[in-house]
Amino acid sequence: MNKYLNEILTLLGSDKKRLPGMVFLFFLVSLLDVLGIGLIGPYISTITDPQVITEYSSNIEKWIGLSVPSKDLLVYMSLLLLVVFVSKAISSVWINYVIARFSADQQIRLRTILMKSYQSLPYVEYIERNSSEYIHNIQTLVQQYANTVIFLSLKSVSDIIVAFTILVLLAWVNLSALLLLFSLIVLTVLVYNHFFKEKMKTMGRLSNKSSDNMVQAIYEGIEGLKEVRVLGCERHFYNKVKKNSTLYGSYYAKSTAISTAPRYMLETTLMIFILMLVIVSLYVNNDLSQLLPTLGIFGIASIRLLPAANNIASTMMHLQFNRDAISRLYRDVIECESRVDNVQGAGISTNNN
């Protein structure tokens, strides 16, 4: 895993210096999540128990000397909750744009580096490899690295930071309930990863192999159409493209199904958690009304945590699936970087000129 991470970071080149700033942005956005979820409990309490809103009004008058009627305070709390959630939504969209822009920059940078590298190859060395491989590397492997590995990994880092801050809040609200929820989610993710980790890695390798063969057959069948017709071997290239397209489609469908499965597993896990929490509270306290604020906070938190957990689990699968692609891209960039004028020393330049 350390080797894999090193390959990913090496391919980032000097752009990895931008990562700390992005992580800081993720942290700031996570505070909005915590603030929004933290307000849910008091808000539900004010609705279910009129005495609570009266106590809030008394405390405000006591601490800041401002008299606020109970109805007005409830309106202000509603508006505050709305502002927080709207701000969180806007900032989340912006963060997604930042991640997508960063991933797109990696595509531009790596494609230009590889293009210049291949153009700099001595002709004798150039013809040692099929030209379709160069096209596949520039088009497909770079896209897998940027759109899947980088984009999903940064999304997962953002989700991990958000999840951590939310878990701190939930620990303060009800530590026992948090431990139960956390244990169920972690167990689900670990079991899922255990069963499908190696399968995804194998499918990723076979998918790249079939994609290579498919691109090669397309290129040779189209580029050498004149010779193909003279030799009467159109069927050979047709069958080769069809066979490898079928294989690639099969691996893609299976990997997609495996990657999307955690969402439904985690939804079931959440339902199990809520049922267990209600049943335990019923037998321990015999008063479910006291459970409403906690259920409200954990319910809203779960709405945010479940997509995060799903994305993290899905990213783990995608990382395994793209393991072979990243290794191939890494080897190609490292081997070719010495032939690129704008690459100096051991790092990868970000110069796109």
Tab-separated table of C-alpha atoms in Angstrom:
chain	number	residue	atom	x	y	z
A	1	MET	CA	0.000	0.000	0.000
A	2	ASN	CA	2.897	2.379	0.756
A	3	LYS	CA	4.315	1.713	-2.693
A	4	TYR	CA	0.944	2.412	-4.272
A	5	LEU	CA	0.577	5.682	-2.352
A	6	ASN	CA	4.092	6.698	-3.372
A	7	GLU	CA	3.239	6.100	-7.035
A	8	ILE	CA	0.093	8.227	-6.764
A	9	LEU	CA	1.946	11.102	-5.060
A	10	THR	CA	4.874	10.903	-7.479
A	11	LEU	CA	2.510	11.260	-10.417
A	12	LEU	CA	1.141	14.416	-8.780
A	13	GLY	CA	4.583	15.998	-9.058
A	14	SER	CA	4.845	19.452	-7.515
A	15	ASP	CA	1.045	19.701	-7.419
A	16	LYS	CA	1.105	17.680	-4.204
A	17	LYS	CA	2.084	20.961	-2.504
A	18	ARG	CA	-1.512	22.047	-3.076
A	19	LEU	CA	-2.882	19.188	-0.957
A	20	PRO	CA	-2.444	20.775	2.540
A	21	GLY	CA	-4.433	23.848	1.457
A	22	MET	CA	-7.216	21.633	0.133
A	23	VAL	CA	-7.304	19.611	3.348
A	24	PHE	CA	-7.655	22.870	5.307
A	25	LEU	CA	-10.646	23.819	3.140
A	26	PHE	CA	-12.176	20.404	3.823
A	27	PHE	CA	-11.815	21.030	7.542
A	28	LEU	CA	-13.525	24.440	7.347
A	29	VAL	CA	-16.484	22.971	5.463
A	30	SER	CA	-16.725	20.148	8.006
A	31	LEU	CA	-17.326	22.742	10.741
A	32	LEU	CA	-20.511	23.815	8.943
A	33	ASP	CA	-21.654	20.189	8.969
A	34	VAL	CA	-21.063	19.940	12.697
A	35	LEU	CA	-22.798	23.264	13.377
A	36	GLY	CA	-25.854	22.268	11.351
A	37	ILE	CA	-26.162	18.846	12.964
A	38	GLY	CA	-25.481	20.275	16.432
A	39	LEU	CA	-28.424	22.662	16.087
A	40	ILE	CA	-30.845	19.859	15.250
A	41	GLY	CA	-31.032	18.508	18.815
A	42	PRO	CA	-31.906	21.839	20.508
A	43	TYR	CA	-34.308	22.670	17.663
A	44	ILE	CA	-36.232	19.405	18.106
A	45	SER	CA	-36.268	19.940	21.874
A	46	THR	CA	-37.866	23.365	21.470
A	47	ILE	CA	-40.617	21.866	19.313
A	48	THR	CA	-41.377	18.823	21.480
A	49	ASP	CA	-41.068	20.622	24.838
A	50	PRO	CA	-42.315	24.259	25.073
A	51	GLN	CA	-40.506	24.648	28.386
A	52	VAL	CA	-37.159	24.333	26.626
A	53	ILE	CA	-37.725	27.382	24.417
A	54	THR	CA	-38.759	29.329	27.517
A	55	GLU	CA	-35.486	28.340	29.211
A	56	TYR	CA	-33.533	29.438	26.128
A	57	SER	CA	-35.285	32.827	26.182
A	58	SER	CA	-34.489	33.249	29.896
A	59	ASN	CA	-30.830	32.351	29.356
A	60	ILE	CA	-30.507	34.861	26.493
A	61	GLU	CA	-32.002	37.597	28.636
A	62	LYS	CA	-29.743	36.620	31.541
A	63	TRP	CA	-26.486	36.512	29.594
A	64	ILE	CA	-26.853	39.290	27.030
A	65	GLY	CA	-29.718	41.307	28.502
A	66	LEU	CA	-31.923	40.924	25.439
A	67	SER	CA	-35.555	39.902	25.833
A	68	VAL	CA	-36.681	37.600	22.999
A	69	PRO	CA	-40.225	36.151	22.972
A	70	SER	CA	-40.385	32.364	22.693
A	71	LYS	CA	-42.133	32.401	19.307
A	72	ASP	CA	-39.611	34.860	17.874
A	73	LEU	CA	-36.717	32.797	19.215
A	74	LEU	CA	-38.075	29.694	17.484
A	75	VAL	CA	-38.306	31.655	14.220
A	76	TYR	CA	-34.717	32.902	14.646
A	77	MET	CA	-33.510	29.365	15.307
A	78	SER	CA	-35.320	28.164	12.176
A	79	LEU	CA	-33.686	30.888	10.089
A	80	LEU	CA	-30.274	30.144	11.576
A	81	LEU	CA	-30.684	26.454	10.788
A	82	LEU	CA	-31.684	27.312	7.214
A	83	VAL	CA	-28.706	29.653	6.738
A	84	VAL	CA	-26.281	27.040	8.057
A	85	PHE	CA	-27.604	24.273	5.795
A	86	VAL	CA	-27.724	26.530	2.711
A	87	SER	CA	-24.155	27.679	3.418
A	88	LYS	CA	-23.092	24.063	3.850
A	89	ALA	CA	-24.697	23.090	0.538
A	90	ILE	CA	-23.014	25.948	-1.337
A	91	SER	CA	-19.617	25.259	0.209
A	92	SER	CA	-19.932	21.526	-0.543
A	93	VAL	CA	-20.640	22.243	-4.213
A	94	TRP	CA	-17.638	24.568	-4.296
A	95	ILE	CA	-15.401	21.948	-2.686
A	96	ASN	CA	-16.500	19.418	-5.320
A	97	TYR	CA	-15.551	21.929	-8.008
A	98	VAL	CA	-12.126	22.457	-6.426
A	99	ILE	CA	-11.513	18.704	-6.391
A	100	ALA	CA	-12.752	18.288	-9.970
A	101	ARG	CA	-10.580	21.182	-11.167
A	102	PHE	CA	-7.527	19.705	-9.457
A	103	SER	CA	-8.215	16.317	-11.060
A	104	ALA	CA	-8.652	17.916	-14.483
A	105	ASP	CA	-5.319	19.723	-14.057
A	106	GLN	CA	-3.643	16.348	-13.521
A	107	GLN	CA	-5.098	15.067	-16.796
A	108	ILE	CA	-3.795	18.087	-18.698
A	109	ARG	CA	-0.348	17.905	-17.118
A	110	LEU	CA	0.208	14.166	-17.493
A	111	ARG	CA	-1.143	13.988	-21.032
A	112	THR	CA	1.154	16.769	-22.200
A	113	ILE	CA	4.116	15.164	-20.430
A	114	LEU	CA	3.436	11.773	-22.017
A	115	MET	CA	2.808	13.302	-25.442
A	116	LYS	CA	6.112	15.161	-25.367
A	117	SER	CA	7.853	12.067	-24.012
A	118	TYR	CA	6.592	9.844	-26.809
A	119	GLN	CA	7.518	12.457	-29.413
A	120	SER	CA	11.034	12.523	-27.978
A	121	LEU	CA	11.552	8.755	-28.216
A	122	PRO	CA	14.218	7.536	-30.645
A	123	TYR	CA	12.429	5.921	-33.576
A	124	VAL	CA	14.015	2.525	-32.947
A	125	GLU	CA	12.733	2.544	-29.388
A	126	TYR	CA	9.364	3.977	-30.462
A	127	ILE	CA	8.557	1.070	-32.785
A	128	GLU	CA	9.322	-1.482	-30.069
A	129	ARG	CA	5.838	-0.828	-28.696
A	130	ASN	CA	2.541	-0.847	-30.512
A	131	SER	CA	1.316	2.701	-31.158
A	132	SER	CA	-2.061	1.785	-29.662
A	133	GLU	CA	-0.347	1.446	-26.296
A	134	TYR	CA	0.738	5.079	-26.418
A	135	ILE	CA	-2.831	6.141	-27.205
A	136	HIS	CA	-4.229	3.953	-24.418
A	137	ASN	CA	-1.785	5.368	-21.880
A	138	ILE	CA	-2.475	8.998	-22.762
A	139	GLN	CA	-6.223	8.635	-23.063
A	140	THR	CA	-7.359	5.850	-20.743
A	141	LEU	CA	-4.725	5.445	-18.026
A	142	VAL	CA	-4.414	9.173	-17.377
A	143	GLN	CA	-8.192	9.456	-17.205
A	144	GLN	CA	-8.390	6.584	-14.716
A	145	TYR	CA	-5.698	8.206	-12.579
A	146	ALA	CA	-7.270	11.687	-12.566
A	147	ASN	CA	-11.007	10.972	-12.632
A	148	THR	CA	-11.032	7.900	-10.443
A	149	VAL	CA	-7.982	7.695	-8.190
A	150	ILE	CA	-7.337	11.407	-7.543
A	151	PHE	CA	-10.927	12.652	-7.597
A	152	LEU	CA	-12.342	9.853	-5.445
A	153	SER	CA	-9.359	9.867	-3.065
A	154	LEU	CA	-9.695	13.601	-2.406
A	155	LYS	CA	-13.440	13.175	-1.959
A	156	SER	CA	-12.721	10.432	0.564
A	157	VAL	CA	-10.249	12.649	2.445
A	158	SER	CA	-12.937	15.336	2.602
A	159	ASP	CA	-15.485	12.786	3.800
A	160	ILE	CA	-13.093	11.402	6.426
A	161	ILE	CA	-12.535	14.889	7.869
A	162	VAL	CA	-16.275	15.591	7.902
A	163	ALA	CA	-17.003	12.194	9.421
A	164	PHE	CA	-14.392	12.721	12.146
A	165	THR	CA	-15.811	16.093	13.202
A	166	ILE	CA	-19.350	14.690	13.193
A	167	LEU	CA	-18.249	11.687	15.265
A	168	VAL	CA	-16.724	14.049	17.847
A	169	LEU	CA	-20.085	15.814	18.098
A	170	LEU	CA	-21.983	12.522	18.380
A	171	ALA	CA	-19.584	11.347	21.103
A	172	TRP	CA	-20.470	14.454	23.090
A	173	VAL	CA	-24.217	13.890	22.548
A	174	ASN	CA	-24.358	10.151	23.317
A	175	LEU	CA	-21.148	8.141	23.465
A	176	SER	CA	-22.860	4.763	23.831
A	177	ALA	CA	-25.044	5.281	20.764
A	178	LEU	CA	-22.016	6.487	18.791
A	179	LEU	CA	-19.982	3.403	19.688
A	180	LEU	CA	-22.832	1.202	18.523
A	181	LEU	CA	-23.230	3.087	15.211
A	182	PHE	CA	-19.488	3.299	14.603
A	183	SER	CA	-18.981	-0.413	15.308
A	184	LEU	CA	-21.757	-1.420	12.908
A	185	ILE	CA	-20.455	0.828	10.092
A	186	VAL	CA	-16.791	-0.176	10.499
A	187	LEU	CA	-17.704	-3.861	10.654
A	188	THR	CA	-19.765	-3.552	7.465
A	189	VAL	CA	-16.993	-1.750	5.574
A	190	LEU	CA	-14.222	-4.106	6.738
A	191	VAL	CA	-16.169	-7.263	5.904
A	192	TYR	CA	-17.068	-5.871	2.498
A	193	ASN	CA	-13.465	-4.875	1.747
A	194	HIS	CA	-12.196	-8.285	2.888
A	195	PHE	CA	-14.394	-10.184	0.453
A	196	PHE	CA	-13.945	-7.998	-2.631
A	197	LYS	CA	-10.459	-6.457	-2.364
A	198	GLU	CA	-8.570	-9.077	-4.381
A	199	LYS	CA	-11.417	-9.535	-6.859
A	200	MET	CA	-11.347	-5.844	-7.727
A	201	LYS	CA	-7.571	-5.862	-8.137
A	202	THR	CA	-7.762	-8.846	-10.512
A	203	MET	CA	-10.620	-7.344	-12.511
A	204	GLY	CA	-8.710	-4.081	-12.836
A	205	ARG	CA	-5.677	-5.875	-14.287
A	206	LEU	CA	-7.776	-7.944	-16.692
A	207	SER	CA	-9.815	-4.877	-17.662
A	208	ASN	CA	-6.671	-2.972	-18.667
A	209	LYS	CA	-5.412	-5.968	-20.634
A	210	SER	CA	-8.665	-6.294	-22.583
A	211	SER	CA	-8.743	-2.523	-23.146
A	212	ASP	CA	-5.197	-2.661	-24.512
A	213	ASN	CA	-6.099	-5.466	-26.905
A	214	MET	CA	-9.277	-3.699	-27.976
A	215	VAL	CA	-7.510	-0.398	-28.773
A	216	GLN	CA	-4.758	-2.275	-30.616
A	217	ALA	CA	-7.279	-4.170	-32.754
A	218	ILE	CA	-9.219	-0.995	-33.539
A	219	TYR	CA	-6.081	0.903	-34.478
A	220	GLU	CA	-4.600	-1.864	-36.626
A	221	GLY	CA	-7.928	-2.702	-38.258
A	222	ILE	CA	-8.645	0.923	-39.201
A	223	GLU	CA	-5.139	2.273	-39.826
A	224	GLY	CA	-4.160	-0.696	-41.969
A	225	LEU	CA	-7.510	-1.045	-43.716
A	226	LYS	CA	-5.932	-1.352	-47.155
A	227	GLU	CA	-3.707	-4.271	-46.131
A	228	VAL	CA	-6.534	-5.829	-44.122
A	229	ARG	CA	-8.791	-5.900	-47.173
A	230	VAL	CA	-6.053	-7.250	-49.421
A	231	LEU	CA	-5.370	-10.084	-46.973
A	232	GLY	CA	-9.078	-10.592	-46.314
A	233	CYS	CA	-8.680	-10.595	-42.538
A	234	GLU	CA	-11.410	-8.124	-41.603
A	235	ARG	CA	-13.121	-10.834	-39.576
A	236	HIS	CA	-10.023	-11.336	-37.452
A	237	PHE	CA	-9.956	-7.722	-36.244
A	238	TYR	CA	-13.736	-7.621	-35.894
A	239	ASN	CA	-13.689	-10.680	-33.647
A	240	LYS	CA	-10.769	-9.316	-31.643
A	241	VAL	CA	-12.544	-6.021	-31.008
A	242	LYS	CA	-15.812	-7.762	-30.140
A	243	LYS	CA	-14.146	-10.264	-27.784
A	244	ASN	CA	-12.151	-7.652	-25.848
A	245	SER	CA	-15.053	-5.185	-25.784
A	246	THR	CA	-17.205	-7.922	-24.250
A	247	LEU	CA	-14.552	-8.722	-21.662
A	248	TYR	CA	-14.034	-5.064	-20.798
A	249	GLY	CA	-17.783	-4.528	-20.486
A	250	SER	CA	-18.107	-7.546	-18.224
A	251	TYR	CA	-15.320	-6.389	-15.879
A	252	TYR	CA	-16.709	-2.842	-15.850
A	253	ALA	CA	-20.237	-4.019	-14.984
A	254	LYS	CA	-19.022	-6.299	-12.185
A	255	SER	CA	-16.714	-3.662	-10.689
A	256	THR	CA	-19.483	-1.046	-10.821
A	257	ALA	CA	-21.918	-3.362	-9.068
A	258	ILE	CA	-19.373	-4.148	-6.353
A	259	SER	CA	-18.503	-0.457	-5.910
A	260	THR	CA	-22.123	0.641	-5.511
A	261	ALA	CA	-23.170	-2.155	-3.152
A	262	PRO	CA	-21.893	-0.484	0.082
A	263	ARG	CA	-24.626	2.156	-0.128
A	264	TYR	CA	-27.385	-0.407	0.315
A	265	MET	CA	-25.473	-2.369	2.922
A	266	LEU	CA	-24.926	0.790	4.969
A	267	GLU	CA	-28.594	1.780	4.686
A	268	THR	CA	-29.479	-1.593	6.202
A	269	THR	CA	-26.850	-1.028	8.894
A	270	LEU	CA	-28.407	2.346	9.759
A	271	MET	CA	-31.855	0.778	10.089
A	272	ILE	CA	-30.422	-1.903	12.393
A	273	PHE	CA	-28.829	0.840	14.508
A	274	ILE	CA	-32.075	2.828	14.850
A	275	LEU	CA	-34.077	-0.274	15.774
A	276	MET	CA	-31.492	-1.330	18.365
A	277	LEU	CA	-31.366	2.184	19.840
A	278	VAL	CA	-35.155	2.395	20.133
A	279	ILE	CA	-35.505	-1.083	21.664
A	280	VAL	CA	-32.703	-0.520	24.199
A	281	SER	CA	-34.090	2.906	25.189
A	282	LEU	CA	-37.577	1.435	25.549
A	283	TYR	CA	-36.409	-1.181	28.046
A	284	VAL	CA	-33.943	1.048	29.907
A	285	ASN	CA	-35.798	4.392	30.141
A	286	ASN	CA	-39.408	3.467	29.276
A	287	ASP	CA	-39.715	6.998	27.814
A	288	LEU	CA	-39.080	7.399	24.098
A	289	SER	CA	-39.765	11.163	24.198
A	290	GLN	CA	-36.320	11.678	25.733
A	291	LEU	CA	-34.861	9.818	22.800
A	292	LEU	CA	-36.266	12.170	20.126
A	293	PRO	CA	-33.470	14.829	20.216
A	294	THR	CA	-30.805	12.101	20.132
A	295	LEU	CA	-32.554	10.300	17.281
A	296	GLY	CA	-32.857	13.609	15.444
A	297	ILE	CA	-29.140	14.375	15.740
A	298	PHE	CA	-28.073	10.818	14.888
A	299	GLY	CA	-30.595	10.673	12.053
A	300	ILE	CA	-29.310	13.865	10.396
A	301	ALA	CA	-25.714	12.847	11.127
A	302	SER	CA	-26.331	9.465	9.532
A	303	ILE	CA	-27.686	11.132	6.392
A	304	ARG	CA	-24.266	12.784	6.104
A	305	LEU	CA	-22.202	9.873	7.400
A	306	LEU	CA	-23.708	7.165	5.193
A	307	PRO	CA	-22.718	8.792	1.868
A	308	ALA	CA	-19.281	9.454	3.363
A	309	ALA	CA	-18.881	5.841	4.477
A	310	ASN	CA	-20.207	4.645	1.127
A	311	ASN	CA	-17.768	6.875	-0.754
A	312	ILE	CA	-14.848	5.684	1.376
A	313	ALA	CA	-15.754	2.022	0.856
A	314	SER	CA	-16.332	2.607	-2.864
A	315	THR	CA	-13.006	4.428	-3.173
A	316	MET	CA	-11.212	1.498	-1.552
A	317	MET	CA	-12.670	-0.750	-4.253
A	318	HIS	CA	-11.798	1.690	-7.057
A	319	LEU	CA	-8.233	1.971	-5.763
A	320	GLN	CA	-7.886	-1.794	-5.946
A	321	PHE	CA	-9.453	-1.880	-9.406
A	322	ASN	CA	-7.068	0.805	-10.722
A	323	ARG	CA	-3.939	-0.596	-9.060
A	324	ASP	CA	-2.595	-2.028	-12.307
A	325	ALA	CA	-3.413	1.134	-14.300
A	326	ILE	CA	-1.518	3.388	-11.899
A	327	SER	CA	1.525	1.122	-11.841
A	328	ARG	CA	1.658	1.079	-15.635
A	329	LEU	CA	1.244	4.846	-15.854
A	330	TYR	CA	3.865	5.381	-13.165
A	331	ARG	CA	6.417	3.180	-14.931
A	332	ASP	CA	5.783	4.901	-18.251
A	333	VAL	CA	6.135	8.413	-16.863
A	334	ILE	CA	9.288	7.562	-14.910
A	335	GLU	CA	10.901	5.872	-17.915
A	336	CYS	CA	10.041	8.737	-20.246
A	337	GLU	CA	10.648	11.761	-17.999
A	338	SER	CA	14.355	11.955	-18.786
A	339	ARG	CA	13.482	12.595	-22.447
A	340	VAL	CA	11.195	15.528	-21.717
A	341	ASP	CA	12.884	18.932	-21.822
A	342	ASN	CA	10.723	20.446	-19.057
A	343	VAL	CA	11.316	17.614	-16.566
A	344	GLN	CA	14.302	18.134	-14.312
A	345	GLY	CA	15.849	15.882	-11.665
A	346	ALA	CA	13.681	13.348	-9.903
A	347	GLY	CA	10.396	15.269	-9.864
A	348	ILE	CA	7.705	15.641	-12.464
A	349	SER	CA	7.321	19.153	-13.842
A	350	THR	CA	3.946	20.811	-13.987
A	351	ASN	CA	4.941	22.926	-16.960
A	352	ASN	CA	2.367	22.380	-19.669
A	353	ASN	CA	4.133	24.361	-22.400
